[in-house]
Coordinates of C-alpha atoms in Angstrom, one line a residue:
Chain A
M19 CA 95.3 88.4 26.4
Y20 CA 97.9 86.0 28.0
I21 CA 98.4 86.5 31.7
D22 CA 102.0 86.2 33.1
K23 CA 101.1 86.3 36.8
H24 CA 97.8 85.7 38.5
L25 CA 97.3 86.6 42.1
I26 CA 94.4 85.2 44.1
H27 CA 92.9 85.8 47.5
E28 CA 90.1 84.2 49.6
V29 CA 87.2 86.4 48.6
T30 CA 87.0 86.5 44.8
S31 CA 88.4 83.0 44.1
P32 CA 86.1 80.3 45.6
V33 CA 83.3 80.7 43.1
A34 CA 85.9 80.5 40.3
F35 CA 87.3 77.2 41.6
L36 CA 83.8 75.9 42.0
G37 CA 83.0 76.9 38.4
L38 CA 86.2 75.1 37.2
E39 CA 85.2 71.9 39.0
K40 CA 81.7 72.0 37.6
R41 CA 83.2 72.0 34.1
G42 CA 85.6 69.3 35.1
L43 CA 88.6 71.5 34.3
K44 CA 92.0 71.6 35.9
V45 CA 94.1 74.7 36.5
F46 CA 95.9 75.2 33.2
R47 CA 99.1 76.8 34.6
P48 CA 99.2 76.4 38.4
E49 CA 102.8 77.7 38.6
N50 CA 101.6 81.1 37.3
T51 CA 99.2 81.7 40.1
I52 CA 100.1 82.7 43.7
A53 CA 97.7 82.9 46.6
T54 CA 97.4 84.7 49.9
P55 CA 94.4 85.3 52.3
D56 CA 94.2 89.0 53.1
H57 CA 90.7 90.5 52.9
N58 CA 89.1 89.0 56.0
V59 CA 92.0 87.8 58.2
P60 CA 92.2 89.2 61.7
T61 CA 95.1 91.6 62.5
I62 CA 95.7 90.3 66.0
D63 CA 96.4 86.8 67.3
Q64 CA 96.9 85.4 63.8
H65 CA 98.4 82.2 65.4
L66 CA 94.9 81.4 66.7
T67 CA 92.0 80.0 64.7
I68 CA 90.0 82.7 62.9
Q69 CA 87.0 83.3 65.2
E70 CA 84.5 84.4 62.7
E71 CA 83.0 81.3 61.0
L72 CA 82.4 82.6 57.5
S73 CA 85.8 84.3 57.2
R74 CA 87.5 81.1 58.5
H75 CA 85.6 79.1 56.0
Q76 CA 86.8 81.3 53.1
V77 CA 90.4 81.1 54.2
E78 CA 90.1 77.3 54.6
M79 CA 88.6 77.1 51.1
L80 CA 91.5 79.0 49.7
T81 CA 94.0 76.6 51.4
R82 CA 92.0 73.6 50.1
N83 CA 91.8 74.9 46.6
C84 CA 95.5 75.7 46.5
E85 CA 96.4 72.2 47.7
K86 CA 94.1 70.6 45.3
H87 CA 95.4 72.5 42.3
G88 CA 99.0 72.8 43.2
I89 CA 99.0 76.6 43.6
Q90 CA 101.6 78.2 45.9
L91 CA 100.0 79.7 49.0
C92 CA 101.4 82.3 51.3
G93 CA 99.0 81.5 54.1
L94 CA 98.6 83.1 57.5
N95 CA 101.8 82.9 59.5
H96 CA 103.8 82.2 56.4
P97 CA 106.8 84.6 56.3
W98 CA 105.6 85.9 53.0
H99 CA 102.0 86.4 54.1
G100 CA 100.4 89.8 53.4
I101 CA 98.2 91.9 51.3
V102 CA 98.3 90.5 47.8
H103 CA 99.5 93.8 46.2
V104 CA 102.2 94.2 48.9
I105 CA 103.7 90.8 48.6
G106 CA 103.8 90.6 44.8
P107 CA 106.3 93.5 44.5
E108 CA 108.3 92.7 47.6
L109 CA 108.8 89.1 46.5
G110 CA 109.9 90.2 43.0
I111 CA 107.0 88.4 41.5
T112 CA 105.9 91.8 39.9
Q113 CA 108.3 92.7 37.1
P114 CA 108.3 95.2 34.3
G115 CA 106.5 94.3 31.1
M116 CA 104.4 91.5 32.7
T117 CA 100.7 91.1 32.4
I118 CA 99.3 90.7 35.9
V119 CA 95.7 90.2 37.1
C120 CA 93.9 89.6 40.3
G121 CA 90.3 89.6 41.4
D122 CA 90.8 92.9 43.1
S123 CA 90.5 96.3 41.6
H124 CA 93.7 97.6 43.3
T125 CA 95.8 95.2 41.1
S126 CA 96.7 98.5 39.3
T127 CA 99.3 98.9 42.1
H128 CA 101.7 96.6 40.1
G129 CA 101.7 99.1 37.2
A130 CA 104.3 101.0 39.2
F131 CA 106.8 98.6 37.7
G132 CA 105.7 99.2 34.2
A133 CA 103.6 96.1 34.2
V134 CA 100.1 95.9 32.6
A135 CA 98.2 95.1 35.8
F136 CA 94.4 95.3 36.4
G137 CA 91.6 94.0 38.5
I138 CA 89.2 91.4 37.2
G139 CA 85.9 89.8 38.3
T140 CA 85.5 86.2 39.4
S141 CA 84.3 85.0 36.0
E142 CA 87.6 86.3 34.7
V143 CA 89.5 84.6 37.6
E144 CA 88.0 81.4 36.3
M145 CA 89.1 82.2 32.8
V146 CA 92.7 82.7 33.9
L147 CA 92.6 79.5 36.0
A148 CA 91.2 77.6 33.0
S149 CA 93.3 79.0 30.2
Q150 CA 95.8 81.6 31.5
C151 CA 94.1 84.0 29.2
I152 CA 91.2 86.5 29.4
L153 CA 89.3 88.4 26.7
Q154 CA 89.7 92.1 27.0
P155 CA 88.7 95.1 24.8
K156 CA 91.7 97.4 24.2
P157 CA 91.6 100.4 26.5
K158 CA 92.1 104.0 25.5
R159 CA 95.4 105.6 26.4
M160 CA 95.7 108.4 28.9
R161 CA 98.8 110.2 30.1
I162 CA 98.9 112.2 33.3
T163 CA 102.0 114.2 33.7
V164 CA 103.0 115.8 37.0
D165 CA 106.0 118.0 36.7
G166 CA 108.0 120.0 39.2
Q167 CA 109.0 119.5 42.8
L168 CA 106.6 118.4 45.5
K169 CA 106.4 120.7 48.5
E170 CA 107.6 119.3 51.8
G171 CA 105.0 117.2 53.6
V172 CA 103.3 116.4 50.3
T173 CA 103.4 112.7 49.4
A174 CA 102.5 110.2 46.7
K175 CA 99.1 109.8 48.3
D176 CA 98.5 113.5 48.0
I177 CA 99.4 113.4 44.3
A178 CA 96.8 110.6 43.8
L179 CA 94.1 112.3 45.8
Y180 CA 94.8 115.6 44.0
I181 CA 94.6 114.0 40.5
I182 CA 91.3 112.3 41.4
S183 CA 89.8 115.5 42.8
R184 CA 90.7 117.2 39.5
I185 CA 89.5 114.5 37.0
S186 CA 86.8 112.9 39.1
T187 CA 86.2 109.3 40.0
S188 CA 85.1 108.5 36.4
G189 CA 87.7 110.7 34.6
G190 CA 89.9 107.7 33.7
T191 CA 87.1 105.2 32.8
G192 CA 87.8 103.3 29.7
H193 CA 91.5 104.1 29.9
F194 CA 94.9 102.8 31.1
V195 CA 96.9 105.7 32.5
E196 CA 100.6 106.3 32.1
F197 CA 101.8 108.5 35.0
A198 CA 104.8 110.6 33.8
G199 CA 106.7 113.7 34.6
S200 CA 109.5 114.7 37.0
A201 CA 107.4 114.6 40.1
I202 CA 106.4 111.0 39.4
R203 CA 110.0 110.0 38.5
S204 CA 111.2 111.4 41.8
L205 CA 109.0 109.0 43.7
T206 CA 110.3 105.8 45.4
M207 CA 108.8 102.5 44.3
E208 CA 106.6 102.6 47.3
G209 CA 105.3 106.0 46.3
R210 CA 104.8 104.9 42.7
M211 CA 102.8 102.0 44.0
T212 CA 100.6 104.3 45.9
V213 CA 99.9 106.4 42.8
C214 CA 99.2 103.4 40.6
N215 CA 97.1 101.8 43.3
M216 CA 94.7 104.7 43.2
S217 CA 94.3 104.6 39.4
I218 CA 91.1 102.7 39.8
E219 CA 89.7 105.5 42.0
C220 CA 89.7 107.8 38.9
G221 CA 87.9 105.0 37.0
A222 CA 91.0 103.8 35.1
R223 CA 91.4 100.1 34.9
G224 CA 95.2 100.4 35.3
G225 CA 97.9 102.9 35.7
L226 CA 101.6 102.4 34.9
I227 CA 104.9 104.2 35.2
A228 CA 107.8 103.5 32.8
P229 CA 110.5 101.4 34.6
D230 CA 113.8 103.1 35.3
E231 CA 116.9 102.7 37.6
T232 CA 114.7 103.2 40.7
T233 CA 112.5 100.2 39.5
F234 CA 115.5 98.0 38.6
A235 CA 117.2 98.7 41.9
Y236 CA 114.0 97.7 43.8
V237 CA 113.5 94.4 41.9
K238 CA 117.1 93.3 41.9
G239 CA 117.9 90.5 44.4
R240 CA 114.3 89.8 45.4
E241 CA 113.1 86.2 45.8
Y242 CA 111.6 85.8 42.4
A243 CA 113.7 88.3 40.5
P244 CA 115.7 87.0 37.6
K245 CA 119.3 86.2 38.5
G246 CA 122.7 86.1 36.7
A247 CA 122.4 86.0 32.9
D248 CA 118.6 86.0 33.2
W249 CA 118.8 89.3 35.0
D250 CA 121.0 90.9 32.2
K251 CA 118.6 89.7 29.6
A252 CA 115.5 90.9 31.5
L253 CA 117.1 94.3 32.2
A254 CA 117.9 94.8 28.6
Y255 CA 114.2 94.2 27.8
W256 CA 112.9 96.3 30.6
K257 CA 114.9 99.3 29.4
T258 CA 112.9 99.3 26.2
L259 CA 109.6 99.7 28.1
H260 CA 108.8 103.4 27.8
S261 CA 106.5 105.4 25.6
D262 CA 108.0 106.7 22.3
E263 CA 108.7 110.4 22.1
E264 CA 106.0 110.8 19.5
A265 CA 103.5 108.5 21.3
V266 CA 99.9 109.8 21.0
F267 CA 97.4 109.5 23.8
D268 CA 93.7 109.7 23.6
T269 CA 93.6 111.9 26.7
E270 CA 96.3 114.0 28.4
Y271 CA 96.4 115.9 31.6
H272 CA 99.2 118.0 33.0
F273 CA 99.6 119.1 36.6
D274 CA 102.1 121.1 38.5
A275 CA 103.5 119.4 41.6
A276 CA 103.9 122.8 43.3
D277 CA 100.1 123.2 43.3
I278 CA 99.6 120.0 45.4
E279 CA 98.9 120.4 49.2
P280 CA 98.5 117.6 51.7
M281 CA 95.0 116.3 50.7
I282 CA 92.0 115.0 52.6
T283 CA 88.6 113.8 51.5
Y284 CA 85.4 115.2 53.0
G285 CA 82.8 113.2 51.1
T286 CA 81.8 109.7 50.1
N287 CA 83.9 109.2 47.0
P288 CA 87.7 109.6 46.5
G289 CA 87.1 112.5 44.1
M290 CA 85.6 114.6 46.9
G291 CA 89.0 115.7 48.2
T292 CA 90.7 119.0 48.8
G293 CA 93.8 120.6 50.5
V294 CA 93.7 119.9 54.3
T295 CA 93.7 123.7 55.0
S296 CA 90.8 124.3 52.6
S297 CA 87.1 124.4 53.3
I298 CA 84.4 122.0 52.0
P299 CA 83.0 123.4 48.8
T300 CA 79.4 124.6 48.6
S301 CA 76.8 123.3 46.2
D302 CA 76.8 126.6 44.3
G303 CA 76.6 125.8 40.6
L304 CA 75.4 122.3 41.1
S305 CA 71.9 121.2 39.9
G306 CA 69.8 118.1 39.4
S307 CA 71.4 114.8 40.4
D308 CA 74.8 116.4 40.9
K309 CA 73.4 118.5 43.7
L310 CA 71.4 115.7 45.1
T311 CA 74.5 113.4 45.2
F312 CA 76.6 116.1 46.8
E313 CA 74.1 116.9 49.5
K314 CA 73.5 113.2 50.2
S315 CA 77.2 112.7 50.6
L316 CA 77.7 115.6 53.0
A317 CA 74.7 114.5 55.1
Y318 CA 76.2 111.1 55.5
M319 CA 79.5 112.7 56.6
G320 CA 77.7 115.0 59.0
Y321 CA 79.4 118.0 57.4
S322 CA 78.0 121.3 56.0
P323 CA 79.0 123.0 52.7
G324 CA 81.7 125.6 53.4
D325 CA 82.9 124.0 56.7
K326 CA 86.6 124.4 57.4
L327 CA 88.3 121.0 57.6
L328 CA 91.1 121.8 60.1
G329 CA 90.1 121.1 63.7
K330 CA 87.3 118.7 62.9
P331 CA 87.4 115.8 65.3
V332 CA 88.8 112.4 64.3
D333 CA 87.9 109.3 66.3
Y334 CA 89.9 106.6 64.5
V335 CA 93.2 106.5 62.6
F336 CA 93.9 103.7 60.2
V337 CA 97.3 103.3 58.7
G338 CA 97.7 100.4 56.3
S339 CA 96.1 98.8 53.2
C340 CA 97.5 98.1 49.7
T341 CA 97.6 101.9 49.2
N342 CA 99.8 102.9 52.2
G343 CA 100.7 99.8 54.1
R344 CA 104.4 99.5 53.0
I345 CA 107.5 100.0 55.1
E346 CA 108.0 103.6 53.8
D347 CA 104.5 104.5 55.1
L348 CA 105.2 103.1 58.5
R349 CA 108.5 104.9 58.6
A350 CA 106.8 108.2 57.7
F351 CA 104.2 107.7 60.4
A352 CA 106.7 106.6 63.0
Q353 CA 109.0 109.5 62.3
F354 CA 106.2 111.9 62.6
V355 CA 104.9 110.6 65.9
K356 CA 108.3 110.1 67.4
G357 CA 108.5 112.0 70.7
K358 CA 104.8 112.9 70.5
Q359 CA 101.8 111.1 72.1
K360 CA 98.7 109.7 70.6
A361 CA 95.7 111.8 71.4
P362 CA 93.7 110.1 74.1
S363 CA 90.4 110.4 72.2
V364 CA 91.9 108.5 69.2
T365 CA 91.8 104.8 68.5
A366 CA 94.6 103.9 66.1
W367 CA 95.1 100.8 64.0
I368 CA 98.6 100.6 62.5
V369 CA 98.5 97.6 60.2
P370 CA 101.6 96.4 58.2
G371 CA 100.9 95.3 54.6
S372 CA 102.8 92.1 55.0
K373 CA 104.9 89.9 57.3
Q374 CA 108.0 91.3 55.7
V375 CA 106.9 94.8 56.4
E376 CA 106.1 93.8 60.0
K377 CA 109.6 92.3 60.3
A378 CA 111.3 95.3 58.8
A379 CA 109.4 97.6 61.2
R380 CA 110.7 95.6 64.1
E381 CA 114.2 95.5 62.9
E382 CA 114.3 99.2 62.2
G383 CA 113.1 100.0 65.6
L384 CA 109.8 101.5 64.4
V385 CA 107.8 99.4 66.8
E386 CA 109.6 100.9 69.8
I387 CA 108.9 104.4 68.5
L388 CA 105.3 103.6 67.9
E389 CA 104.8 102.1 71.3
A390 CA 106.6 105.0 73.1
A391 CA 104.1 107.3 71.4
G392 CA 101.1 105.1 72.5
F393 CA 100.6 103.1 69.3
K394 CA 100.7 99.4 68.6
L395 CA 101.6 97.6 65.4
R396 CA 99.1 95.0 64.4
Q397 CA 99.5 92.0 62.1
P398 CA 99.2 92.1 58.3
G399 CA 95.9 92.1 56.3
C400 CA 93.5 94.4 54.5
S401 CA 92.0 95.3 57.9
A402 CA 89.8 98.4 58.2
C403 CA 90.2 99.3 54.5
L404 CA 87.0 97.3 53.8
A405 CA 86.1 96.0 57.2
M406 CA 85.6 92.4 56.3
N407 CA 87.4 91.4 59.4
D408 CA 86.9 92.6 63.0
D409 CA 88.5 96.0 62.3
K410 CA 85.4 98.0 61.7
I411 CA 84.8 101.7 62.4
P412 CA 81.7 102.2 64.4
E413 CA 78.6 103.9 63.1
G414 CA 78.9 107.7 62.9
K415 CA 82.6 107.8 63.9
Y416 CA 85.2 109.7 61.9
A417 CA 88.2 107.7 60.7
I418 CA 91.2 109.2 58.9
S419 CA 92.5 106.4 56.8
T420 CA 95.4 105.9 54.5
S421 CA 93.4 103.4 52.4
N422 CA 91.7 104.1 49.1
R423 CA 87.9 104.4 49.4
N424 CA 85.7 106.6 51.5
F425 CA 82.4 105.1 50.2
E426 CA 79.4 105.0 52.5
G427 CA 79.9 102.1 54.9
R428 CA 83.2 101.1 53.4
Q429 CA 84.9 100.9 56.8
G430 CA 81.8 99.6 58.6
P431 CA 78.1 100.4 58.5
G432 CA 77.7 104.1 59.1
A433 CA 81.5 104.8 59.3
R434 CA 82.7 108.1 58.0
T435 CA 86.0 107.9 56.2
L436 CA 88.5 110.7 55.5
L437 CA 91.2 109.6 53.1
A438 CA 94.7 111.0 53.6
S439 CA 98.4 110.3 53.5
P440 CA 100.2 108.6 56.4
L441 CA 101.6 112.0 57.4
T442 CA 98.2 113.7 57.6
A443 CA 96.9 110.6 59.4
A444 CA 99.8 111.0 61.9
A445 CA 98.9 114.6 62.5
A446 CA 95.4 113.6 63.3
A447 CA 96.6 110.8 65.5
V448 CA 98.5 113.1 67.8
T449 CA 96.0 115.9 67.9
G450 CA 92.6 114.1 67.7
V451 CA 91.5 116.5 64.9
I452 CA 92.2 117.1 61.3
A453 CA 95.5 119.0 61.3
D454 CA 98.1 120.2 58.8
P455 CA 101.1 117.8 59.2
R456 CA 103.5 120.6 57.9
E457 CA 102.7 122.8 60.8
L458 CA 103.2 120.1 63.4
A459 CA 106.4 118.8 61.8
G460 CA 107.7 122.4 61.5
F461 CA 108.3 122.1 57.7
Chain B
M16 CA 78.5 80.7 34.9
S17 CA 75.3 79.9 33.2
Y18 CA 72.6 82.6 32.8
D19 CA 69.4 83.0 30.9
K20 CA 69.6 84.0 27.2
F21 CA 68.7 87.5 26.6
S22 CA 66.7 88.8 23.6
I23 CA 63.8 91.2 24.2
L24 CA 62.7 92.5 27.6
I25 CA 59.5 94.6 28.1
S26 CA 59.3 95.7 31.7
P27 CA 58.7 98.7 34.0
A28 CA 61.8 100.1 35.6
V29 CA 63.1 101.0 39.1
P30 CA 64.7 104.4 39.3
L31 CA 67.8 105.1 41.4
P32 CA 68.7 108.7 40.4
I33 CA 72.0 108.8 42.4
E34 CA 75.4 109.2 40.8
N35 CA 78.5 107.1 41.5
V36 CA 76.5 104.2 42.9
D37 CA 79.6 102.2 44.0
T38 CA 80.0 98.5 44.5
D39 CA 80.1 98.9 48.3
Q40 CA 76.5 100.2 48.2
I41 CA 75.5 97.5 45.7
I42 CA 76.8 94.8 48.1
P43 CA 78.7 95.8 51.2
A44 CA 82.0 93.8 51.8
R45 CA 80.7 92.0 54.8
F46 CA 78.4 90.1 52.5
L47 CA 81.2 88.8 50.3
K48 CA 82.0 85.8 52.5
A49 CA 80.0 83.2 50.7
V50 CA 81.9 80.5 48.8
E51 CA 79.1 79.8 46.4
R52 CA 77.2 82.1 44.1
K53 CA 73.7 82.3 45.6
G54 CA 71.5 84.5 47.7
F55 CA 73.3 87.7 47.0
G56 CA 70.1 89.4 45.9
D57 CA 68.9 89.5 49.6
N58 CA 71.7 91.9 50.4
L59 CA 71.5 94.1 47.3
F60 CA 71.8 97.7 48.4
R61 CA 71.7 96.3 52.0
D62 CA 72.5 99.5 53.9
W63 CA 70.2 101.7 51.8
R64 CA 67.5 99.1 51.9
Y65 CA 67.5 98.1 55.6
D66 CA 68.2 100.0 58.8
R67 CA 70.5 98.8 61.6
N68 CA 67.7 96.5 62.9
D69 CA 67.3 94.9 59.5
Q70 CA 63.9 96.6 59.0
P71 CA 63.2 97.9 55.5
K72 CA 63.7 101.6 55.1
S73 CA 60.4 102.9 53.6
D74 CA 62.1 105.7 51.7
F75 CA 64.3 103.4 49.6
V76 CA 63.1 102.7 46.1
L77 CA 63.3 98.8 46.4
N78 CA 61.0 99.0 49.4
N79 CA 58.4 101.0 47.5
P80 CA 55.8 98.7 46.0
L81 CA 55.0 101.4 43.3
Y82 CA 58.3 100.4 41.5
T83 CA 58.8 97.0 40.0
G84 CA 60.4 95.4 37.0
K85 CA 63.5 93.9 35.7
I86 CA 65.2 97.2 34.7
L87 CA 67.3 99.2 37.1
V88 CA 68.0 102.8 36.1
G89 CA 71.0 104.5 37.8
G90 CA 72.7 107.8 37.7
K91 CA 76.1 108.3 36.0
N92 CA 79.2 106.3 36.9
F93 CA 77.2 103.3 38.0
G94 CA 79.3 100.5 39.6
S95 CA 82.4 102.4 40.4
G96 CA 84.8 100.9 43.0
S97 CA 85.7 97.3 43.6
S98 CA 86.1 94.4 41.1
R99 CA 83.7 92.3 43.2
E100 CA 81.6 90.3 40.7
H101 CA 79.2 89.9 43.7
A102 CA 77.8 93.3 42.7
A103 CA 76.6 92.0 39.3
W104 CA 75.5 88.7 40.9
A105 CA 73.4 90.6 43.5
I106 CA 71.6 92.7 40.9
Y107 CA 70.9 89.7 38.7
D108 CA 69.9 87.5 41.7
Y109 CA 67.4 90.2 42.8
G110 CA 65.8 89.8 39.5
F111 CA 67.1 92.6 37.3
R112 CA 68.3 91.8 33.8
V113 CA 69.2 95.3 32.6
V114 CA 70.9 98.2 34.2
V115 CA 70.6 101.6 32.4
S116 CA 72.9 104.5 33.1
S117 CA 74.7 107.3 31.2
F118 CA 78.0 105.9 32.3
F119 CA 79.3 102.6 33.8
A120 CA 82.6 101.8 35.6
D121 CA 84.7 99.4 33.5
I122 CA 85.0 96.4 35.7
F123 CA 81.4 96.5 36.7
K124 CA 80.4 96.6 33.0
N125 CA 82.6 93.5 32.2
N126 CA 81.3 91.6 35.2
A127 CA 77.7 92.4 34.2
L128 CA 78.3 91.2 30.7
N129 CA 79.9 88.0 32.0
N130 CA 76.7 87.2 34.0
G131 CA 73.8 87.9 31.7
L132 CA 73.1 91.3 33.1
L133 CA 72.9 93.8 30.2
P134 CA 74.4 97.3 30.8
V135 CA 72.7 99.8 28.6
V136 CA 74.4 103.2 28.1
V137 CA 72.2 106.0 27.0
T138 CA 72.9 109.8 26.8
P139 CA 72.5 111.9 29.9
D140 CA 69.4 113.6 28.2
F141 CA 67.8 110.2 27.4
L142 CA 68.5 109.0 31.0
Q143 CA 66.7 112.1 32.3
K144 CA 63.8 111.3 30.0
I145 CA 63.6 107.8 31.5
F146 CA 63.7 109.1 35.0
D147 CA 61.0 111.7 34.1
T148 CA 58.8 109.0 32.5
I149 CA 59.0 106.8 35.6
E150 CA 58.3 109.8 37.9
K151 CA 55.1 110.6 35.9
D152 CA 54.0 106.9 35.8
P153 CA 55.8 104.3 37.8
T154 CA 54.1 101.6 35.8
A155 CA 55.5 102.9 32.5
V156 CA 57.1 100.1 30.5
F157 CA 60.3 100.1 28.5
K158 CA 61.4 97.7 25.8
V159 CA 65.0 96.5 25.5
D160 CA 65.9 94.8 22.3
L161 CA 69.4 93.4 22.3
Q162 CA 69.4 92.2 18.7
E163 CA 68.4 95.7 17.5
Q164 CA 70.4 97.4 20.3
T165 CA 67.5 99.7 21.2
F166 CA 66.0 100.9 24.4
T167 CA 62.5 102.3 23.9
I168 CA 60.1 104.3 26.1
V169 CA 57.0 102.3 25.0
A170 CA 54.4 105.0 25.8
T171 CA 56.0 107.7 23.6
G172 CA 57.9 105.4 21.2
E173 CA 61.0 107.4 21.9
S174 CA 64.0 105.1 21.3
A175 CA 67.7 105.2 21.9
T176 CA 70.3 102.8 20.4
F177 CA 73.1 101.5 22.6
E178 CA 76.6 100.0 21.9
I179 CA 77.7 96.5 22.8
N180 CA 80.7 94.5 21.9
P181 CA 79.5 92.1 19.1
Y182 CA 81.1 89.1 20.8
K183 CA 79.5 89.9 24.1
K184 CA 76.2 90.4 22.3
H185 CA 76.5 87.0 20.7
C186 CA 77.2 85.5 24.2
L187 CA 74.2 87.2 25.8
L188 CA 71.8 86.3 23.0
N189 CA 72.9 82.6 23.3
G190 CA 73.6 82.4 27.1
L191 CA 77.3 81.6 26.5
D192 CA 80.3 82.6 28.5
D193 CA 84.0 83.1 27.6
I194 CA 85.4 80.1 29.3
D195 CA 84.4 77.4 26.8
Y196 CA 85.8 79.6 24.1
L197 CA 89.1 80.2 25.8
V198 CA 89.5 76.5 26.7
S199 CA 89.0 75.6 23.1
L200 CA 92.1 77.7 22.3
K201 CA 94.4 75.8 24.7
E202 CA 96.7 74.4 22.0
K203 CA 97.2 77.9 20.6
I204 CA 97.9 79.3 24.0
A205 CA 100.5 76.6 24.6
R206 CA 102.2 77.4 21.3
F207 CA 102.3 81.0 22.3
E208 CA 104.0 80.1 25.6
N209 CA 106.6 78.1 23.8
Q210 CA 107.4 80.8 21.3
R211 CA 108.0 83.5 23.9
L212 CA 110.4 81.5 26.0

């Protein structure tokens, strides 16, 4: 499979470059790879040297490898710096019909543009660097259709968490998923990226949405978007990128948008989610390793089967990541907390997905709104999503996070993660407990 | 990356009857900061294996001397989560050569195959049989025959066949990886690039 765009970051690329050098190979098409350090960069004082030695070394290695091989780098403090899956789309690098890979499972994000985009391992990063190609078995086809109108206060993140709660974290394994239906089409590009980003959390290698006018309007005029006659030619091609009426899928699911509530997870995988006003399920009907796994998960979270979720204390709030670190997410959070105050018991980390998101948040006045409500905007990076930098949730603490994984220890050893939308995170940020954002916003 | 050729393995197995063993459990993100591929086995299942003071947790299977061997047996949906190849490296570096489950996450499976670690998919019933066999006798041995694509409980002779992509099978049997093959296609790749412009 030929790869049109290859994105790299500091964590999964150094061993690939090392392998390449051991074989005496050069990067085959350096112009088709773009790099940014995101996973372990600090989210404050980015103008200073990275304090942590190993992180600093990885970031320096990325810089060195890019210089050596002629790869464009959007390094720290570069105006285009940010999370790899945020900068690709906002620079117009991500375009419909492309094949895009990155040594990161959330590469599925780019599928929102009708691109074939998926995460790869480091050996495969080396393959792309060496040949611009990888060997892949053909995936099965799945279509998930969400029709109808979303209720107020229900966001793209809630669609994603709802789907995963219904089909499980392995329901999509072996498949690429097309997300379709009127509820999906009604989403902005930011929302579509959130849905496709979470494809991997149901096990699917990638997810995609047929490009339409919303897609074209987003791409047009961006840095790397085609211009002039090239644009017309590209547009004509992009308009052909949709499933045929009679297309047959290996697996199909249909959901009704009206059934989706603001979602929150209560366990240690993204499939363990439910409506925020619901209770944690009981282990009734489970047996063997299913029961064992469920009980282990709740024990880690410090929850009991049947517990009501509303009112449970929240210590940390994390807004950011490649799932929900785009400008629309910061707008939703800021609008919600406007005129309210952060709960004193809550530590909040609001982390933009990129420099450009940070800049937009300043220009739009979101920073003032956040600061008036007791919040501070940090600097871009993956941050507490995977706690490779200093943004770690302490052991035993509860963090409501707009990121993508609630695995044991994901946000720091012993940290307890509750995945939710930026709105539900905002509701917790101002109350200090799990709360229904619709009630507080008066929807 | 070079790895040992794989043909036949006869070994006891280590049971991990937990579902959805994700890559953050296999190797937590804070151990991904190396720029070389070595030593990841020390941090395999770090937070299940060691307490906060880096003392081994006696209730975790890797710390129980009863269980040894080069085969790891996990619950369904093994390897879900991140694309970090460090997960496959850590398992291989620890000394495992085979992981058995009823279901693997896609990226983990690819990463394993690219690193000489054989993922063996068996039915849920057969997986339970393997767990039961180890529970009765932790020293029970199993035979993995890649050429024949069989996994056998040696004591009873019960055997299951497993699927593997023929190309990846060839690579594992011969200790080859994809990169040499892809690099040999460079001219074809360049032709493809010219045609589509």
